[in-house]
Amino acid sequence: MTVLTLDTPLTKVVGDRTAKAMADELELQTVRDLVRHYPSRYARRGEMTKLTDLQVGDRVTVLGQVRKVDTRPMKNRRGSITEITVGDGDSSMRLVFFNHKHARLAVGAWGLFAGTVSSWHGQLQFNHPDCQLLDESTDAQEWATAMLPIYPASKSVSSWVLQKSLKLVLDSPAAADQLMAEDPVPAPVRARHGLMSLATAIWLKHHPETPEDVERADHRLKWDEALVLQVTLAARRRAAALEPGIARPRRAGGLADSVDALLPFELTDGQREVGDALEAEIGREQPMHRLLQGEVGSGKTVVALRAMAQVVDAGGQAALLAPTEVLAAQHARGIAGLLGPLGRSGELDGDPDGTRVTLLTGSLRTAARRAALAEVADGRAGIVVGTHALLSEGVEFADLGLVVVDEQHRFGVEQRDRLRAKGQRPPHVLVMTATPIPRTVAMTVYGDLETLTLRQLPAGRGGVSSSVVPVREKPAWLDRAWQRVREEVAEGRQAYVVCPRIGDDEKADERPEDADGAPEGGADGGSERRPPLAVLDVAEQLRGGPLAGLRVEVLHGRLTPEEKDARMRAFAQREVDVLVATTVIEVGVDVPNATVMVVMDADRFGVSQLHQLRGRVARGRHPGLCLLVSEAPVSSSTGVRLAQVAATTDGFELARLDLETRREGDVLGAAQSGRRSGVKLLSLLHDEELIAAARSEAADLLESDLGLAEHPELAAAVAALNAGDRADWLERA
Ligand code: ADP
Ligand code: MG
């Protein structure tokens, strides 16, 4: 028999089919992945998942006792139907089997039942759940008090298959010791913070006897995650500090002065202060790394434009990176519009003292793209606006001096780095976000950024009020919502209706323009849940019904960029009353005359998405209204979350809410740096102290042991996190 190591592939441990399913469905490839596949919770007697918390489509595992078994022939078909009621304490639920042999499921038996929640005549049930009966003879005593680990499972890999597989690699604490003799957290760090060994922690995590065991194991395992992350960030900071950038001090009489003179409004005090801070930092050789956070509508774009103009005056180029084509086009149009001839240098009517504003997106046709690339490469384009197409190979800047990333939450650390690498010397970087960043997140995801905040909104804003429209409970409210839309339109205002899906052709509903914010809950087997409402269907229904007679247009990611642009323009010019759209309008779109937004299936959007969406209305002096339409029961967790979103526009509160409802991995990983963030337990919400401690340990470790030569296990963990092009920070450090 081969000796097991953490790198042993699971194909050597479990059967081929199981191994393949584990790889395909749960991304578990090696023994390391398996031992790090932690239970999501521990079932105990008396803790059956509260049924009121369950939603149709949720995939869950519950522990319960069989209370009633009822088999009868089916009415209209051959075969039988068996209904089994399982319960624990006061809660119970129904399991339904068709033609099932279930001799073992006798009244009194205890078991784990896993399935996707569906609904039948208003009552929640599992159809054909997977069952694992607890073996009375061996486990009877044990499981009455024990904590049964429940693993995140998939369609064909159940929690107990995972449990059995784990037994094969970890059958005793001694086996754990042997498997995990090397510990990524150095011994002195463990000693200082009273941490158990990795082997002990992993063993306890899978076999706890008390909740305290889990807590202690979690604490230690979180340290792994925090330390690896912080070492990575510390290495990045060191690498960045070693490379000087270029000072781009403000020059009088240039584009920056012209921008200030051309602005159609007075800057707010906040814009002025932030502007001064940026001006000073861009004027220094040390590359600026700044996060500018400011509420939706606080006027970040102008702040960025002023900084960009300063860089252009100093002979450099500035790039503005936007998350969607719609937004990039809007920025380019807005900037070009403001600069007028100053933005058309080199053209007949252009001002030779000006510069060029160049739009570069993925959808430019070949000739236009070639022209844009040439302007960027030879430096004629002082201001380059684009989507992530700016990051692609073949985009060369003559002298990139400033990178502005708008609406940061859509861009990962890597993407930012890639753009930064396009300067001969590191450019100054300004990242702008409307979603406030809690301090822990700033320390981790944004470990290398310092924050500036725009607190004030420009004067004279009407503000926005929000309400939830619970269509199941209050169907009449939806009629009222459409009536409100008609009223606003009658007043000369405009409205957005947002749907989660485009429609028509389901498969093609990839959502290229919004990679993050997948709403939680959906799990996999949501087959019983109806598909989300679609733009094309809703627009059709509105035209033929509640909004008949209004000018209704649709906007979504399947249109060509020209079509999107044309429709956005038509809306901006009030040729359209109601725009039915996907989240392509989520970020940054600026039509001050739009005052109502109706979000259909609001529960399918994440908290920060809803906040962003809501930011599209009330951008002018008229008060705005945002209606969150949902079928979720008012008292369900989803209903409560929507009510919370409706109740506040305080960005900080919403950011907390957002963190609570998203998995940490989504915050750190997915959107930020790909799946491999390695963060499973660490909570940015609750582990502030631990993260801060790990941060200081990481700095000390790198101080005394550059390259981590003395800590191969930690180095390996860091390298795994930074697989690929990111690993070179460590070498540089
Ligand atoms: P965000 O911070 O959400 O990106 P924008 O930069 O898009 O906000 O600004 C929102 C709107 O406010 C724009 O129409 C912009 O022209 C306007 N605006 C920005 N600054 C001011 C100001 N100081 N006074 C009045 N309007 C302003
Ligand atoms: Mg913006």
mmCIF file of C-alpha atoms in Angstrom, residues 239-571:
data_model
loop_
_atom_site.group_PDB
_atom_site.id
_atom_site.type_symbol
_atom_site.label_atom_id
_atom_site.label_comp_id
_atom_site.label_asym_id
_atom_site.label_seq_id
_atom_site.Cartn_x
_atom_site.Cartn_y
_atom_site.Cartn_z
ATOM 1 C CA ALA A 239 7.786 44.264 -3.384
ATOM 2 C CA ALA A 240 5.804 47.376 -4.193
ATOM 3 C CA ALA A 241 7.832 49.534 -1.825
ATOM 4 C CA LEU A 242 11.043 48.568 -3.578
ATOM 5 C CA GLU A 243 9.999 49.967 -6.925
ATOM 6 C CA PRO A 244 9.791 53.721 -7.226
ATOM 7 C CA GLY A 245 7.244 55.268 -9.533
ATOM 8 C CA ILE A 246 7.288 58.631 -11.255
ATOM 9 C CA ALA A 247 6.263 61.895 -9.625
ATOM 10 C CA ARG A 248 3.548 63.674 -11.619
ATOM 11 C CA PRO A 249 3.114 67.035 -9.907
ATOM 12 C CA ARG A 250 0.283 69.317 -10.897
ATOM 13 C CA ARG A 251 1.154 71.926 -13.506
ATOM 14 C CA ALA A 252 -0.645 75.257 -13.665
ATOM 15 C CA GLY A 253 -2.254 76.330 -16.895
ATOM 16 C CA GLY A 254 -2.810 72.806 -18.169
ATOM 17 C CA LEU A 255 -5.660 70.374 -18.635
ATOM 18 C CA ALA A 256 -6.259 70.120 -14.891
ATOM 19 C CA ASP A 257 -6.991 73.820 -14.669
ATOM 20 C CA SER A 258 -9.231 73.595 -17.722
ATOM 21 C CA VAL A 259 -11.215 70.753 -16.169
ATOM 22 C CA ASP A 260 -11.781 72.815 -13.046
ATOM 23 C CA ALA A 261 -12.900 75.747 -15.142
ATOM 24 C CA LEU A 262 -15.243 73.628 -17.246
ATOM 25 C CA LEU A 263 -17.062 71.846 -14.417
ATOM 26 C CA PRO A 264 -20.723 72.855 -14.456
ATOM 27 C CA PHE A 265 -20.919 72.777 -10.667
ATOM 28 C CA GLU A 266 -19.014 73.692 -7.542
ATOM 29 C CA LEU A 267 -16.992 70.865 -6.067
ATOM 30 C CA THR A 268 -18.188 69.735 -2.669
ATOM 31 C CA ASP A 269 -15.801 70.270 0.236
ATOM 32 C CA GLY A 270 -15.204 66.546 0.322
ATOM 33 C CA GLN A 271 -14.302 66.402 -3.348
ATOM 34 C CA ARG A 272 -11.906 69.262 -2.824
ATOM 35 C CA GLU A 273 -10.203 67.658 0.183
ATOM 36 C CA VAL A 274 -9.870 64.270 -1.446
ATOM 37 C CA GLY A 275 -8.634 65.996 -4.583
ATOM 38 C CA ASP A 276 -5.923 67.800 -2.624
ATOM 39 C CA ALA A 277 -4.767 64.564 -1.032
ATOM 40 C CA LEU A 278 -4.561 62.817 -4.394
ATOM 41 C CA GLU A 279 -2.816 65.774 -5.986
ATOM 42 C CA ALA A 280 -0.097 65.681 -3.352
ATOM 43 C CA GLU A 281 0.440 61.936 -3.567
ATOM 44 C CA ILE A 282 0.520 61.766 -7.331
ATOM 45 C CA GLY A 283 3.118 64.504 -7.153
ATOM 46 C CA ARG A 284 5.470 62.146 -5.321
ATOM 47 C CA GLU A 285 7.722 59.447 -6.645
ATOM 48 C CA GLN A 286 6.379 56.816 -4.294
ATOM 49 C CA PRO A 287 3.494 55.186 -6.176
ATOM 50 C CA MET A 288 0.146 56.093 -4.699
ATOM 51 C CA HIS A 289 -2.179 53.258 -3.656
ATOM 52 C CA ARG A 290 -5.472 54.685 -2.643
ATOM 53 C CA LEU A 291 -8.963 53.411 -2.130
ATOM 54 C CA LEU A 292 -11.569 56.109 -2.570
ATOM 55 C CA GLN A 293 -14.839 55.122 -1.062
ATOM 56 C CA GLY A 294 -17.911 57.235 -1.422
ATOM 57 C CA GLU A 295 -21.608 56.614 -1.494
ATOM 58 C CA VAL A 296 -23.325 56.029 -4.762
ATOM 59 C CA GLY A 297 -23.785 59.459 -6.326
ATOM 60 C CA SER A 298 -21.162 61.202 -4.216
ATOM 61 C CA GLY A 299 -19.310 62.320 -7.325
ATOM 62 C CA LYS A 300 -16.245 60.111 -7.497
ATOM 63 C CA THR A 301 -15.898 60.374 -11.252
ATOM 64 C CA VAL A 302 -15.002 64.030 -11.156
ATOM 65 C CA VAL A 303 -12.397 63.422 -8.496
ATOM 66 C CA ALA A 304 -10.833 60.803 -10.725
ATOM 67 C CA LEU A 305 -10.959 63.033 -13.768
ATOM 68 C CA ARG A 306 -9.113 65.808 -11.993
ATOM 69 C CA ALA A 307 -6.365 63.376 -10.971
ATOM 70 C CA MET A 308 -6.166 62.040 -14.509
ATOM 71 C CA ALA A 309 -5.816 65.535 -15.921
ATOM 72 C CA GLN A 310 -2.938 66.231 -13.555
ATOM 73 C CA VAL A 311 -1.117 63.161 -14.823
ATOM 74 C CA VAL A 312 -1.730 64.129 -18.439
ATOM 75 C CA ASP A 313 -0.295 67.578 -17.724
ATOM 76 C CA ALA A 314 2.807 65.880 -16.362
ATOM 77 C CA GLY A 315 3.262 64.025 -19.621
ATOM 78 C CA GLY A 316 1.772 60.692 -18.576
ATOM 79 C CA GLN A 317 -1.305 58.714 -19.495
ATOM 80 C CA ALA A 318 -4.218 57.803 -17.263
ATOM 81 C CA ALA A 319 -6.367 54.707 -17.614
ATOM 82 C CA LEU A 320 -9.882 54.435 -16.232
ATOM 83 C CA LEU A 321 -11.038 50.874 -15.843
ATOM 84 C CA ALA A 322 -14.777 50.268 -15.637
ATOM 85 C CA PRO A 323 -16.561 47.001 -14.957
ATOM 86 C CA THR A 324 -19.033 47.081 -17.843
ATOM 87 C CA GLU A 325 -19.087 48.310 -21.399
ATOM 88 C CA VAL A 326 -22.111 50.444 -20.687
ATOM 89 C CA LEU A 327 -20.274 52.195 -17.919
ATOM 90 C CA ALA A 328 -17.024 52.545 -19.835
ATOM 91 C CA ALA A 329 -18.899 54.101 -22.744
ATOM 92 C CA GLN A 330 -20.722 56.431 -20.386
ATOM 93 C CA HIS A 331 -17.489 57.564 -18.752
ATOM 94 C CA ALA A 332 -15.776 58.130 -22.081
ATOM 95 C CA ARG A 333 -18.752 60.058 -23.373
ATOM 96 C CA GLY A 334 -19.020 62.139 -20.208
ATOM 97 C CA ILE A 335 -15.332 63.013 -20.127
ATOM 98 C CA ALA A 336 -15.148 63.765 -23.830
ATOM 99 C CA GLY A 337 -18.287 65.871 -23.498
ATOM 100 C CA LEU A 338 -16.840 67.897 -20.660
ATOM 101 C CA LEU A 339 -13.464 68.437 -22.307
ATOM 102 C CA GLY A 340 -14.919 69.348 -25.690
ATOM 103 C CA PRO A 341 -12.140 70.372 -28.104
ATOM 104 C CA LEU A 342 -9.581 69.726 -25.350
ATOM 105 C CA GLY A 343 -10.383 66.032 -25.650
ATOM 106 C CA ARG A 344 -9.998 65.923 -29.427
ATOM 107 C CA SER A 345 -6.401 66.994 -29.868
ATOM 108 C CA GLY A 346 -5.201 66.046 -33.335
ATOM 109 C CA GLU A 347 -8.633 66.415 -34.917
ATOM 110 C CA LEU A 348 -9.640 69.341 -37.100
ATOM 111 C CA ASP A 349 -11.683 71.024 -34.410
ATOM 112 C CA GLY A 350 -9.494 69.797 -31.587
ATOM 113 C CA ASP A 351 -7.365 71.917 -29.316
ATOM 114 C CA PRO A 352 -3.692 71.094 -29.852
ATOM 115 C CA ASP A 353 -3.009 71.821 -26.182
ATOM 116 C CA GLY A 354 -5.471 69.152 -25.158
ATOM 117 C CA THR A 355 -5.293 65.385 -25.249
ATOM 118 C CA ARG A 356 -7.372 62.533 -26.611
ATOM 119 C CA VAL A 357 -10.015 60.520 -24.784
ATOM 120 C CA THR A 358 -9.894 56.987 -26.119
ATOM 121 C CA LEU A 359 -12.417 54.248 -25.455
ATOM 122 C CA LEU A 360 -11.080 50.715 -25.566
ATOM 123 C CA THR A 361 -13.493 47.832 -25.039
ATOM 124 C CA GLY A 362 -13.593 44.241 -26.129
ATOM 125 C CA SER A 363 -16.244 44.814 -28.717
ATOM 126 C CA LEU A 364 -14.534 47.425 -30.865
ATOM 127 C CA ARG A 365 -14.349 46.392 -34.484
ATOM 128 C CA THR A 366 -10.939 45.609 -35.857
ATOM 129 C CA ALA A 367 -10.228 48.955 -37.484
ATOM 130 C CA ALA A 368 -11.462 50.995 -34.540
ATOM 131 C CA ARG A 369 -9.539 48.811 -32.173
ATOM 132 C CA ARG A 370 -6.360 49.173 -34.151
ATOM 133 C CA ALA A 371 -6.732 52.946 -34.166
ATOM 134 C CA ALA A 372 -7.399 52.999 -30.413
ATOM 135 C CA LEU A 373 -4.434 50.750 -29.690
ATOM 136 C CA ALA A 374 -2.175 52.982 -31.750
ATOM 137 C CA GLU A 375 -3.264 56.103 -29.859
ATOM 138 C CA VAL A 376 -2.666 54.365 -26.570
ATOM 139 C CA ALA A 377 0.721 53.045 -27.635
ATOM 140 C CA ASP A 378 2.105 56.296 -29.002
ATOM 141 C CA GLY A 379 0.788 58.400 -26.147
ATOM 142 C CA ARG A 380 -1.672 60.567 -28.067
ATOM 143 C CA ALA A 381 -4.412 59.181 -25.855
ATOM 144 C CA GLY A 382 -3.861 60.866 -22.522
ATOM 145 C CA ILE A 383 -7.069 59.463 -21.093
ATOM 146 C CA VAL A 384 -7.911 55.865 -21.863
ATOM 147 C CA VAL A 385 -11.243 54.500 -20.735
ATOM 148 C CA GLY A 386 -12.038 50.835 -21.007
ATOM 149 C CA THR A 387 -13.283 47.577 -19.626
ATOM 150 C CA HIS A 388 -11.043 44.683 -18.734
ATOM 151 C CA ALA A 389 -10.113 44.642 -22.423
ATOM 152 C CA LEU A 390 -7.525 47.140 -21.231
ATOM 153 C CA LEU A 391 -5.816 44.301 -19.435
ATOM 154 C CA SER A 392 -5.368 42.120 -22.457
ATOM 155 C CA GLU A 393 -2.140 41.388 -24.213
ATOM 156 C CA GLY A 394 -1.341 43.775 -26.968
ATOM 157 C CA VAL A 395 -2.507 46.853 -25.096
ATOM 158 C CA GLU A 396 0.662 48.899 -24.664
ATOM 159 C CA PHE A 397 0.843 52.305 -23.080
ATOM 160 C CA ALA A 398 3.468 54.863 -24.010
ATOM 161 C CA ASP A 399 3.725 56.038 -20.409
ATOM 162 C CA LEU A 400 1.040 54.900 -18.015
ATOM 163 C CA GLY A 401 1.091 57.183 -14.997
ATOM 164 C CA LEU A 402 -2.231 56.576 -13.262
ATOM 165 C CA VAL A 403 -4.653 53.694 -13.095
ATOM 166 C CA VAL A 404 -8.151 54.417 -11.852
ATOM 167 C CA VAL A 405 -10.341 51.399 -11.145
ATOM 168 C CA ASP A 406 -14.008 52.287 -10.880
ATOM 169 C CA GLU A 407 -16.356 50.221 -8.742
ATOM 170 C CA GLN A 408 -13.642 48.011 -7.412
ATOM 171 C CA HIS A 409 -15.801 45.178 -6.198
ATOM 172 C CA ARG A 410 -15.895 43.849 -9.713
ATOM 173 C CA PHE A 411 -12.158 43.681 -10.106
ATOM 174 C CA GLY A 412 -9.781 41.276 -8.490
ATOM 175 C CA VAL A 413 -6.413 42.035 -7.058
ATOM 176 C CA GLU A 414 -4.834 40.234 -9.984
ATOM 177 C CA GLN A 415 -6.534 42.347 -12.579
ATOM 178 C CA ARG A 416 -5.403 45.470 -10.848
ATOM 179 C CA ASP A 417 -1.872 44.129 -10.806
ATOM 180 C CA ARG A 418 -1.984 43.313 -14.456
ATOM 181 C CA LEU A 419 -2.883 46.846 -15.345
ATOM 182 C CA ARG A 420 -0.269 48.190 -12.993
ATOM 183 C CA ALA A 421 2.319 46.082 -14.759
ATOM 184 C CA LYS A 422 1.608 47.964 -17.988
ATOM 185 C CA GLY A 423 3.571 50.965 -16.798
ATOM 186 C CA GLN A 424 7.336 51.043 -17.288
ATOM 187 C CA ARG A 425 7.503 52.032 -13.659
ATOM 188 C CA PRO A 426 4.665 51.345 -11.269
ATOM 189 C CA PRO A 427 1.887 53.859 -11.920
ATOM 190 C CA HIS A 428 -0.152 55.567 -9.257
ATOM 191 C CA VAL A 429 -3.320 53.660 -8.455
ATOM 192 C CA LEU A 430 -6.707 54.938 -7.412
ATOM 193 C CA VAL A 431 -9.442 52.429 -6.693
ATOM 194 C CA MET A 432 -12.985 53.722 -6.311
ATOM 195 C CA THR A 433 -15.853 51.937 -4.672
ATOM 196 C CA ALA A 434 -19.336 52.775 -3.497
ATOM 197 C CA THR A 435 -19.497 49.807 -1.156
ATOM 198 C CA PRO A 436 -17.785 50.746 2.065
ATOM 199 C CA ILE A 437 -15.069 48.424 3.120
ATOM 200 C CA PRO A 438 -15.064 47.156 6.691
ATOM 201 C CA ARG A 439 -11.707 47.470 8.355
ATOM 202 C CA THR A 440 -10.949 43.751 8.257
ATOM 203 C CA VAL A 441 -11.544 43.658 4.544
ATOM 204 C CA ALA A 442 -9.336 46.656 4.104
ATOM 205 C CA MET A 443 -6.634 44.757 5.975
ATOM 206 C CA THR A 444 -6.961 41.661 3.838
ATOM 207 C CA VAL A 445 -8.360 42.070 0.386
ATOM 208 C CA TYR A 446 -7.182 45.634 0.236
ATOM 209 C CA GLY A 447 -4.127 45.004 2.376
ATOM 210 C CA ASP A 448 -2.069 47.417 0.347
ATOM 211 C CA LEU A 449 -4.534 50.251 -0.021
ATOM 212 C CA GLU A 450 -5.175 53.217 2.192
ATOM 213 C CA THR A 451 -8.648 54.636 2.293
ATOM 214 C CA LEU A 452 -10.025 58.072 1.511
ATOM 215 C CA THR A 453 -13.710 58.715 2.004
ATOM 216 C CA LEU A 454 -16.205 61.046 0.360
ATOM 217 C CA ARG A 455 -18.908 61.449 2.960
ATOM 218 C CA GLN A 456 -20.982 64.168 1.503
ATOM 219 C CA LEU A 457 -23.423 63.983 -1.384
ATOM 220 C CA PRO A 458 -23.648 66.997 -3.676
ATOM 221 C CA ALA A 459 -26.312 69.337 -2.367
ATOM 222 C CA GLY A 460 -29.911 69.185 -3.509
ATOM 223 C CA ARG A 461 -30.310 65.435 -3.907
ATOM 224 C CA GLY A 462 -33.810 64.132 -3.422
ATOM 225 C CA GLY A 463 -32.848 60.894 -1.707
ATOM 226 C CA VAL A 464 -34.373 57.499 -2.281
ATOM 227 C CA SER A 465 -36.948 55.543 -0.322
ATOM 228 C CA SER A 466 -37.337 51.800 -0.688
ATOM 229 C CA SER A 467 -40.070 49.281 0.006
ATOM 230 C CA VAL A 468 -40.435 45.564 -0.310
ATOM 231 C CA VAL A 469 -43.363 44.309 -2.378
ATOM 232 C CA PRO A 470 -44.132 40.809 -1.094
ATOM 233 C CA VAL A 471 -46.201 39.597 -4.033
ATOM 234 C CA ARG A 472 -47.339 36.365 -2.435
ATOM 235 C CA GLU A 473 -48.799 38.069 0.589
ATOM 236 C CA LYS A 474 -49.797 41.396 -0.963
ATOM 237 C CA PRO A 475 -50.470 40.913 -4.669
ATOM 238 C CA ALA A 476 -52.264 44.253 -4.842
ATOM 239 C CA TRP A 477 -49.035 46.066 -3.988
ATOM 240 C CA LEU A 478 -47.590 45.067 -7.322
ATOM 241 C CA ASP A 479 -50.473 46.739 -9.151
ATOM 242 C CA ARG A 480 -49.813 49.772 -7.034
ATOM 243 C CA ALA A 481 -46.141 49.633 -8.022
ATOM 244 C CA TRP A 482 -46.978 49.810 -11.730
ATOM 245 C CA GLN A 483 -49.377 52.601 -10.999
ATOM 246 C CA ARG A 484 -46.546 54.506 -9.287
ATOM 247 C CA VAL A 485 -44.428 54.008 -12.398
ATOM 248 C CA ARG A 486 -47.224 55.475 -14.525
ATOM 249 C CA GLU A 487 -47.542 58.421 -12.166
ATOM 250 C CA GLU A 488 -43.850 59.214 -12.333
ATOM 251 C CA VAL A 489 -43.851 58.962 -16.104
ATOM 252 C CA ALA A 490 -46.857 61.279 -16.194
ATOM 253 C CA GLU A 491 -44.739 63.748 -14.208
ATOM 254 C CA GLY A 492 -42.065 63.560 -16.871
ATOM 255 C CA ARG A 493 -39.838 61.132 -14.982
ATOM 256 C CA GLN A 494 -38.483 57.737 -16.074
ATOM 257 C CA ALA A 495 -38.241 54.270 -14.584
ATOM 258 C CA TYR A 496 -36.095 51.157 -14.539
ATOM 259 C CA VAL A 497 -37.431 47.649 -14.181
ATOM 260 C CA VAL A 498 -34.684 45.168 -13.340
ATOM 261 C CA CYS A 499 -34.904 41.406 -13.841
ATOM 262 C CA PRO A 500 -32.350 38.722 -13.006
ATOM 263 C CA ARG A 501 -32.419 37.053 -16.410
ATOM 264 C CA ILE A 502 -32.565 37.992 -20.080
ATOM 265 C CA GLY A 503 -34.973 35.334 -21.252
ATOM 266 C CA ASP A 504 -35.834 33.555 -24.460
ATOM 267 C CA ASP A 505 -32.852 31.314 -24.622
ATOM 268 C CA GLU A 506 -31.937 30.159 -21.163
ATOM 269 C CA LYS A 507 -28.627 28.632 -21.997
ATOM 270 C CA ALA A 508 -27.343 31.802 -23.548
ATOM 271 C CA ASP A 509 -28.043 33.655 -20.351
ATOM 272 C CA GLU A 510 -24.461 33.827 -19.377
ATOM 273 C CA ARG A 511 -24.020 37.010 -17.502
ATOM 274 C CA PRO A 512 -20.777 38.298 -18.861
ATOM 275 C CA GLU A 513 -21.085 41.697 -17.339
ATOM 276 C CA ASP A 514 -21.650 40.788 -13.764
ATOM 277 C CA ALA A 515 -19.413 38.120 -12.507
ATOM 278 C CA ASP A 516 -20.024 38.538 -8.828
ATOM 279 C CA GLY A 517 -23.037 38.808 -6.634
ATOM 280 C CA ALA A 518 -24.580 35.466 -7.394
ATOM 281 C CA PRO A 519 -27.345 35.434 -4.858
ATOM 282 C CA GLU A 520 -27.023 32.905 -2.136
ATOM 283 C CA GLY A 521 -29.445 30.109 -1.508
ATOM 284 C CA GLY A 522 -29.709 28.722 -4.996
ATOM 285 C CA ALA A 523 -27.433 25.757 -4.216
ATOM 286 C CA ASP A 524 -27.644 23.282 -7.008
ATOM 287 C CA GLY A 525 -30.750 21.186 -7.351
ATOM 288 C CA GLY A 526 -33.042 24.200 -7.347
ATOM 289 C CA SER A 527 -35.085 22.421 -9.947
ATOM 290 C CA GLU A 528 -38.330 23.024 -8.133
ATOM 291 C CA ARG A 529 -37.794 26.736 -7.992
ATOM 292 C CA ARG A 530 -39.195 28.564 -10.965
ATOM 293 C CA PRO A 531 -36.615 30.236 -13.157
ATOM 294 C CA PRO A 532 -35.969 33.888 -12.397
ATOM 295 C CA LEU A 533 -38.069 36.463 -14.199
ATOM 296 C CA ALA A 534 -36.710 37.498 -17.561
ATOM 297 C CA VAL A 535 -36.336 40.909 -19.156
ATOM 298 C CA LEU A 536 -37.930 39.913 -22.434
ATOM 299 C CA ASP A 537 -40.984 38.311 -20.811
ATOM 300 C CA VAL A 538 -41.532 41.053 -18.287
ATOM 301 C CA ALA A 539 -41.183 43.779 -20.914
ATOM 302 C CA GLU A 540 -43.745 41.992 -23.062
ATOM 303 C CA GLN A 541 -46.202 41.670 -20.193
ATOM 304 C CA LEU A 542 -45.771 45.261 -19.133
ATOM 305 C CA ARG A 543 -46.295 46.564 -22.657
ATOM 306 C CA GLY A 544 -49.460 44.558 -23.018
ATOM 307 C CA GLY A 545 -50.744 45.247 -19.503
ATOM 308 C CA PRO A 546 -49.875 47.516 -16.623
ATOM 309 C CA LEU A 547 -47.644 49.847 -18.631
ATOM 310 C CA ALA A 548 -49.543 49.781 -21.932
ATOM 311 C CA GLY A 549 -49.075 53.003 -23.832
ATOM 312 C CA LEU A 550 -45.719 53.874 -22.254
ATOM 313 C CA ARG A 551 -42.509 53.683 -24.218
ATOM 314 C CA VAL A 552 -40.920 50.506 -22.868
ATOM 315 C CA GLU A 553 -37.487 49.397 -24.073
ATOM 316 C CA VAL A 554 -35.197 46.538 -23.054
ATOM 317 C CA LEU A 555 -31.478 46.495 -22.284
ATOM 318 C CA HIS A 556 -29.347 43.455 -21.597
ATOM 319 C CA GLY A 557 -25.990 41.843 -22.186
ATOM 320 C CA ARG A 558 -26.977 39.979 -25.332
ATOM 321 C CA LEU A 559 -27.395 43.154 -27.341
ATOM 322 C CA THR A 560 -24.434 44.351 -29.339
ATOM 323 C CA PRO A 561 -22.498 47.201 -27.757
ATOM 324 C CA GLU A 562 -23.884 49.549 -30.415
ATOM 325 C CA GLU A 563 -27.440 48.538 -29.568
ATOM 326 C CA LYS A 564 -26.787 48.890 -25.864
ATOM 327 C CA ASP A 565 -25.276 52.257 -26.393
ATOM 328 C CA ALA A 566 -28.123 53.416 -28.608
ATOM 329 C CA ARG A 567 -30.748 52.336 -26.076
ATOM 330 C CA MET A 568 -28.912 53.875 -23.154
ATOM 331 C CA ARG A 569 -28.680 57.110 -25.104
ATOM 332 C CA ALA A 570 -32.362 56.988 -26.029
ATOM 333 C CA PHE A 571 -33.168 56.554 -22.368
#
